[in-house]
C-alpha cells in the first residue's frame, strides 16, 4: 500500500496535550477510490483518519500518531499494517526536545533545479545520517561517507541507545517553491509580457482560477514525494521526504510558499486580481499540506481596511481560531484572535513562538495590530497556568522562528538604488528580497517594536530569547543588545542563528561572490535600532567572515541540567565534506 502513496507520510507536531500527550499527526495522500491505509503506532491501530482535502487527483488524510511522554525518551514505531515501518523519537517528560532547523527546501529557478538534481539532497542526507542510524548504508563501501567526530559523539549518547537524534524538525520557510508557476501556466507567461496597467487590471477567468488552484495543490505531491524516487520499504532515499517521515515537523511559510516576494510588491500590485487569487490558493494549500488542517475549517480573510485607505497596509479582520477549530482535538495551537497563522507551544524548559510574517505583510507592515496584541498576550502569560503551561518546569529558553532574519547586514546603497527599479517584476527578486528584510528602512520601526517586546519578555520572565531565521542562503550569527543592560547579566542579549539553505544553492557565481564581499563588508557596521538597541553581525564560528556561503542545517540542543546551555551546531556543506560550527547560549541567570 505505501508504495502507492501520492504524498507522505509527513509528520507534524501539534503541541502538548493533557496527561503528557506528545501530539503528532501524519499526512498521507492516496488516489481517489483507493482504500484508506490502516496505520499502526506502537503496535496499535490508529483511529480512522480525518480527510483534509479531496481533489480529482487525490485524497489527503491526516492520521493521529499521538503518544504519551514517559520519564525517559523513547523511539516510537509507526507504519502501514503489513507494510513499511518508520520511527520518531518522543522526548522524556519535562525535557526540552532536540531540534534540527532548515529553510529553503527548493529552487527559485526551475532550470537550476534540473541542473542540480543529482546533488539536491546532499544536505538532507547529512542531516539524516546525524539523525537516524537506520538510514545509513549498512555495509559501508569505499564511496560511502564516514562519520566525523561531531557525529560520533552523538553515536554513543543517542544512537547506541536505539534513539534518534532529533525530536522536532523546524522548517522556517520556503518548504516549497511556487515560482515555477510563472513559467508553467501559459496565461501567466503572457501576463509577464503585459504593460503594468494591463497587469493591474488583468481579470482571472474561471478556467485560469481552476488551473491556479490545481497547481498549488498538485505541486506539493510532486516536490515532497517526487516521482521516480525509490518506493517506501526499499533503501532509504535520504531526502526531504525521508526526513519528514521520521521527524515531526514545525512549519511556517515564507514568500516562496506563495511566490517570490509576496508582500513586498507595491500596494497596487498586491491588491491586483491576479495576485489576490494566487495568494488565496497558496493560503489554502499551505493550510492543508503544511499545517495539516481540514480545508473546510479555513475561513476566508476579510478585508477590514477603512474606506479611503485602500492603498495602505492591508487590515484583515481577526479570526477566532479557538472557536473555529473547537471540534478538532489535533488542531495546531494558533494564537486566537489574529488573521494569520502565528502559533506557539511549551515543551519542558523550552517555549517556541512560530511567527507568520506573510499573511499581513506589505511594503511597510509585517504584523497587523491584532497579531501584535495576541503575540504580547501570549508572551505575558508565558509562565502562567493554562494552555501552554508545562507543570514542574521553569521556562528557560524562548525561541522565535522568524523566517526573515531580524539581524542581517544593511545594504543601504542597494536599497536606495532598487527602491524605484524592478519593484513589481515577478521574475527579478532583487528589489523584493531587500524589501523583505527587517533591516530595510520601511520595516526598521517595526523591528524596534519587536525587540522591545522580546527584551521586555526576557527581563520580566527571566528567560533567554533566541531568534531562528533562514531565507538568505547563507549561514550566519548575529545578536541584538540592549545598551543600558550589560549582556553579561543575561537578558540584555538576544542572539540570532541563521540557517539557509538546505536545498537552494548558496552564493557561488562570480556576481554572487561580489555580493558576498559587499555583505561581509556591511556586516562590520553595527546598526542602531531606536535609542536603546544595537543590532550587529558576529563572525561566524570557525570562519573568518560574517556569513558562510554554503548550504547548511542547524542542530539545537538544550542540556538536561538546571540552568542549561543551548547548543547550536551548524553543519555546512563543503566540496568534499561537511564542517561543524558550534556556539553556546547560556540561560538568563
mmCIF file of N, CA, C and O in Angstrom, residues 29-72:
data_model
loop_
_atom_site.group_PDB
_atom_site.id
_atom_site.type_symbol
_atom_site.label_atom_id
_atom_site.label_comp_id
_atom_site.label_asym_id
_atom_site.label_seq_id
_atom_site.Cartn_x
_atom_site.Cartn_y
_atom_site.Cartn_z
ATOM 1 N N UNK A 29 -1.239 11.097 1.199
ATOM 2 C CA UNK A 29 -2.064 11.284 0.010
ATOM 3 C C UNK A 29 -2.246 9.970 -0.731
ATOM 4 O O UNK A 29 -1.280 9.221 -0.919
ATOM 5 N N UNK A 30 -3.496 9.675 -1.123
ATOM 6 C CA UNK A 30 -3.801 8.436 -1.860
ATOM 7 C C UNK A 30 -4.665 8.780 -3.066
ATOM 8 O O UNK A 30 -5.238 9.879 -3.159
ATOM 9 N N UNK A 31 -4.792 7.837 -3.984
ATOM 10 C CA UNK A 31 -5.616 8.037 -5.167
ATOM 11 C C UNK A 31 -7.095 8.014 -4.790
ATOM 12 O O UNK A 31 -7.488 7.311 -3.846
ATOM 13 N N UNK A 32 -7.934 8.780 -5.517
ATOM 14 C CA UNK A 32 -9.377 8.714 -5.254
ATOM 15 C C UNK A 32 -9.888 7.291 -5.453
ATOM 16 O O UNK A 32 -9.507 6.597 -6.387
ATOM 17 N N UNK A 33 -10.722 6.847 -4.547
ATOM 18 C CA UNK A 33 -11.270 5.500 -4.662
ATOM 19 C C UNK A 33 -10.410 4.419 -4.059
ATOM 20 O O UNK A 33 -10.873 3.279 -3.886
ATOM 21 N N UNK A 34 -9.146 4.734 -3.738
ATOM 22 C CA UNK A 34 -8.268 3.733 -3.117
ATOM 23 C C UNK A 34 -8.683 3.520 -1.664
ATOM 24 O O UNK A 34 -9.161 4.448 -0.999
ATOM 25 N N UNK A 35 -8.524 2.309 -1.139
ATOM 26 C CA UNK A 35 -8.870 2.074 0.269
ATOM 27 C C UNK A 35 -7.958 2.872 1.195
ATOM 28 O O UNK A 35 -6.770 3.064 0.904
ATOM 29 N N UNK A 36 -8.522 3.326 2.287
ATOM 30 C CA UNK A 36 -7.720 4.085 3.245
ATOM 31 C C UNK A 36 -6.710 3.155 3.911
ATOM 32 O O UNK A 36 -7.085 2.095 4.419
ATOM 33 N N UNK A 37 -5.438 3.515 3.919
ATOM 34 C CA UNK A 37 -4.440 2.664 4.571
ATOM 35 C C UNK A 37 -4.729 2.532 6.068
ATOM 36 O O UNK A 37 -5.213 3.473 6.706
ATOM 37 N N UNK A 38 -4.445 1.377 6.615
ATOM 38 C CA UNK A 38 -4.530 1.168 8.061
ATOM 39 C C UNK A 38 -3.151 1.455 8.643
ATOM 40 O O UNK A 38 -2.195 0.722 8.378
ATOM 41 N N UNK A 39 -3.061 2.516 9.419
ATOM 42 C CA UNK A 39 -1.804 2.856 10.070
ATOM 43 C C UNK A 39 -1.819 2.378 11.512
ATOM 44 O O UNK A 39 -2.868 2.388 12.180
ATOM 45 N N UNK A 40 -0.659 1.945 11.961
ATOM 46 C CA UNK A 40 -0.500 1.500 13.335
ATOM 47 C C UNK A 40 0.637 2.283 13.980
ATOM 48 O O UNK A 40 1.615 2.647 13.317
ATOM 49 N N UNK A 41 0.500 2.564 15.272
ATOM 50 C CA UNK A 41 1.556 3.221 16.033
ATOM 51 C C UNK A 41 1.749 2.443 17.324
ATOM 52 O O UNK A 41 0.782 2.101 18.009
ATOM 53 N N UNK A 42 2.979 2.095 17.634
ATOM 54 C CA UNK A 42 3.314 1.293 18.818
ATOM 55 C C UNK A 42 2.491 0.005 18.872
ATOM 56 O O UNK A 42 2.074 -0.450 19.933
ATOM 57 N N UNK A 43 2.229 -0.584 17.709
ATOM 58 C CA UNK A 43 1.533 -1.858 17.638
ATOM 59 C C UNK A 43 0.029 -1.787 17.738
ATOM 60 O O UNK A 43 -0.657 -2.821 17.668
ATOM 61 N N UNK A 44 -0.538 -0.605 17.877
ATOM 62 C CA UNK A 44 -1.992 -0.471 17.949
ATOM 63 C C UNK A 44 -2.497 0.271 16.712
ATOM 64 O O UNK A 44 -1.784 1.091 16.130
ATOM 65 N N UNK A 45 -3.738 -0.022 16.332
ATOM 66 C CA UNK A 45 -4.323 0.653 15.181
ATOM 67 C C UNK A 45 -4.592 2.118 15.495
ATOM 68 O O UNK A 45 -5.086 2.461 16.588
ATOM 69 N N UNK A 46 -4.267 2.988 14.535
ATOM 70 C CA UNK A 46 -4.599 4.404 14.679
ATOM 71 C C UNK A 46 -6.106 4.598 14.498
ATOM 72 O O UNK A 46 -6.763 3.814 13.806
ATOM 73 N N UNK A 47 -6.673 5.639 15.084
ATOM 74 C CA UNK A 47 -8.081 5.957 14.806
ATOM 75 C C UNK A 47 -8.286 6.211 13.317
ATOM 76 O O UNK A 47 -7.329 6.462 12.567
ATOM 77 N N UNK A 48 -9.532 6.152 12.879
ATOM 78 C CA UNK A 48 -9.844 6.443 11.474
ATOM 79 C C UNK A 48 -9.315 7.824 11.113
ATOM 80 O O UNK A 48 -9.414 8.767 11.911
ATOM 81 N N UNK A 49 -8.731 7.981 9.926
ATOM 82 C CA UNK A 49 -8.125 9.266 9.566
ATOM 83 C C UNK A 49 -9.168 10.347 9.300
ATOM 84 O O UNK A 49 -10.332 10.057 9.016
ATOM 85 N N UNK A 50 -8.721 11.585 9.376
ATOM 86 C CA UNK A 50 -9.532 12.746 9.020
ATOM 87 C C UNK A 50 -9.181 13.169 7.602
ATOM 88 O O UNK A 50 -7.990 13.325 7.275
ATOM 89 N N UNK A 51 -10.174 13.359 6.760
ATOM 90 C CA UNK A 51 -9.912 13.817 5.392
ATOM 91 C C UNK A 51 -9.724 15.331 5.395
ATOM 92 O O UNK A 51 -10.605 16.080 5.795
ATOM 93 N N UNK A 52 -8.557 15.774 4.955
ATOM 94 C CA UNK A 52 -8.257 17.199 4.902
ATOM 95 C C UNK A 52 -8.704 17.830 3.585
ATOM 96 O O UNK A 52 -9.127 18.982 3.551
ATOM 97 N N UNK A 53 -8.606 17.054 2.491
ATOM 98 C CA UNK A 53 -8.889 17.593 1.163
ATOM 99 C C UNK A 53 -9.122 16.434 0.204
ATOM 100 O O UNK A 53 -8.452 15.404 0.298
ATOM 101 N N UNK A 54 -10.055 16.617 -0.731
ATOM 102 C CA UNK A 54 -10.272 15.663 -1.817
ATOM 103 C C UNK A 54 -10.315 16.435 -3.131
ATOM 104 O O UNK A 54 -11.049 17.418 -3.261
ATOM 105 N N UNK A 55 -9.489 16.014 -4.092
ATOM 106 C CA UNK A 55 -9.492 16.607 -5.427
ATOM 107 C C UNK A 55 -9.762 15.497 -6.441
ATOM 108 O O UNK A 55 -9.934 14.330 -6.072
ATOM 109 N N UNK A 56 -9.765 15.876 -7.706
ATOM 110 C CA UNK A 56 -9.970 14.861 -8.744
ATOM 111 C C UNK A 56 -8.797 13.894 -8.811
ATOM 112 O O UNK A 56 -8.933 12.768 -9.291
ATOM 113 N N UNK A 57 -7.633 14.328 -8.326
ATOM 114 C CA UNK A 57 -6.434 13.508 -8.438
ATOM 115 C C UNK A 57 -6.072 12.749 -7.167
ATOM 116 O O UNK A 57 -5.354 11.751 -7.225
ATOM 117 N N UNK A 58 -6.529 13.246 -6.014
ATOM 118 C CA UNK A 58 -6.034 12.657 -4.762
ATOM 119 C C UNK A 58 -6.955 12.960 -3.595
ATOM 120 O O UNK A 58 -7.751 13.910 -3.623
ATOM 121 N N UNK A 59 -6.811 12.130 -2.549
ATOM 122 C CA UNK A 59 -7.391 12.394 -1.238
ATOM 123 C C UNK A 59 -6.232 12.530 -0.252
ATOM 124 O O UNK A 59 -5.268 11.759 -0.301
ATOM 125 N N UNK A 60 -6.360 13.509 0.643
ATOM 126 C CA UNK A 60 -5.306 13.735 1.619
ATOM 127 C C UNK A 60 -5.870 13.506 3.015
ATOM 128 O O UNK A 60 -6.865 14.131 3.417
ATOM 129 N N UNK A 61 -5.244 12.582 3.739
ATOM 130 C CA UNK A 61 -5.739 12.106 5.021
ATOM 131 C C UNK A 61 -4.754 12.441 6.131
ATOM 132 O O UNK A 61 -3.535 12.423 5.924
ATOM 133 N N UNK A 62 -5.291 12.723 7.317
ATOM 134 C CA UNK A 62 -4.457 13.001 8.493
ATOM 135 C C UNK A 62 -4.710 11.933 9.550
ATOM 136 O O UNK A 62 -5.846 11.715 9.975
ATOM 137 N N UNK A 63 -3.631 11.280 9.974
ATOM 138 C CA UNK A 63 -3.716 10.219 10.975
ATOM 139 C C UNK A 63 -3.175 10.725 12.312
ATOM 140 O O UNK A 63 -2.230 11.523 12.360
ATOM 141 N N UNK A 64 -3.756 10.227 13.388
ATOM 142 C CA UNK A 64 -3.345 10.585 14.741
ATOM 143 C C UNK A 64 -2.311 9.574 15.242
ATOM 144 O O UNK A 64 -2.621 8.392 15.441
ATOM 145 N N UNK A 65 -1.069 10.024 15.453
ATOM 146 C CA UNK A 65 0.010 9.170 15.969
ATOM 147 C C UNK A 65 0.433 9.575 17.374
ATOM 148 O O UNK A 65 1.535 9.235 17.823
ATOM 149 N N UNK A 66 -0.411 10.302 18.073
ATOM 150 C CA UNK A 66 -0.041 10.853 19.379
ATOM 151 C C UNK A 66 0.355 9.754 20.361
ATOM 152 O O UNK A 66 -0.201 8.648 20.352
ATOM 153 N N UNK A 67 1.320 10.079 21.233
ATOM 154 C CA UNK A 67 1.861 9.132 22.211
ATOM 155 C C UNK A 67 1.988 9.821 23.563
ATOM 156 O O UNK A 67 2.007 11.050 23.650
ATOM 157 N N UNK A 68 2.114 9.014 24.592
ATOM 158 C CA UNK A 68 2.336 9.552 25.930
ATOM 159 C C UNK A 68 3.833 9.735 26.170
ATOM 160 O O UNK A 68 4.629 8.848 25.854
ATOM 161 N N UNK A 69 4.189 10.886 26.717
ATOM 162 C CA UNK A 69 5.562 11.067 27.170
ATOM 163 C C UNK A 69 5.786 10.257 28.442
ATOM 164 O O UNK A 69 4.914 10.192 29.311
ATOM 165 N N UNK A 70 6.947 9.674 28.548
ATOM 166 C CA UNK A 70 7.327 8.931 29.744
ATOM 167 C C UNK A 70 8.513 9.623 30.398
ATOM 168 O O UNK A 70 8.979 10.656 29.911
ATOM 169 N N UNK A 71 8.996 9.061 31.477
ATOM 170 C CA UNK A 71 10.101 9.708 32.186
ATOM 171 C C UNK A 71 11.322 9.842 31.297
ATOM 172 O O UNK A 71 12.005 10.867 31.281
ATOM 173 N N UNK A 72 11.616 8.802 30.531
ATOM 174 C CA UNK A 72 12.765 8.814 29.623
ATOM 175 C C UNK A 72 12.266 8.877 28.175
ATOM 176 O O UNK A 72 11.143 8.456 27.868
#
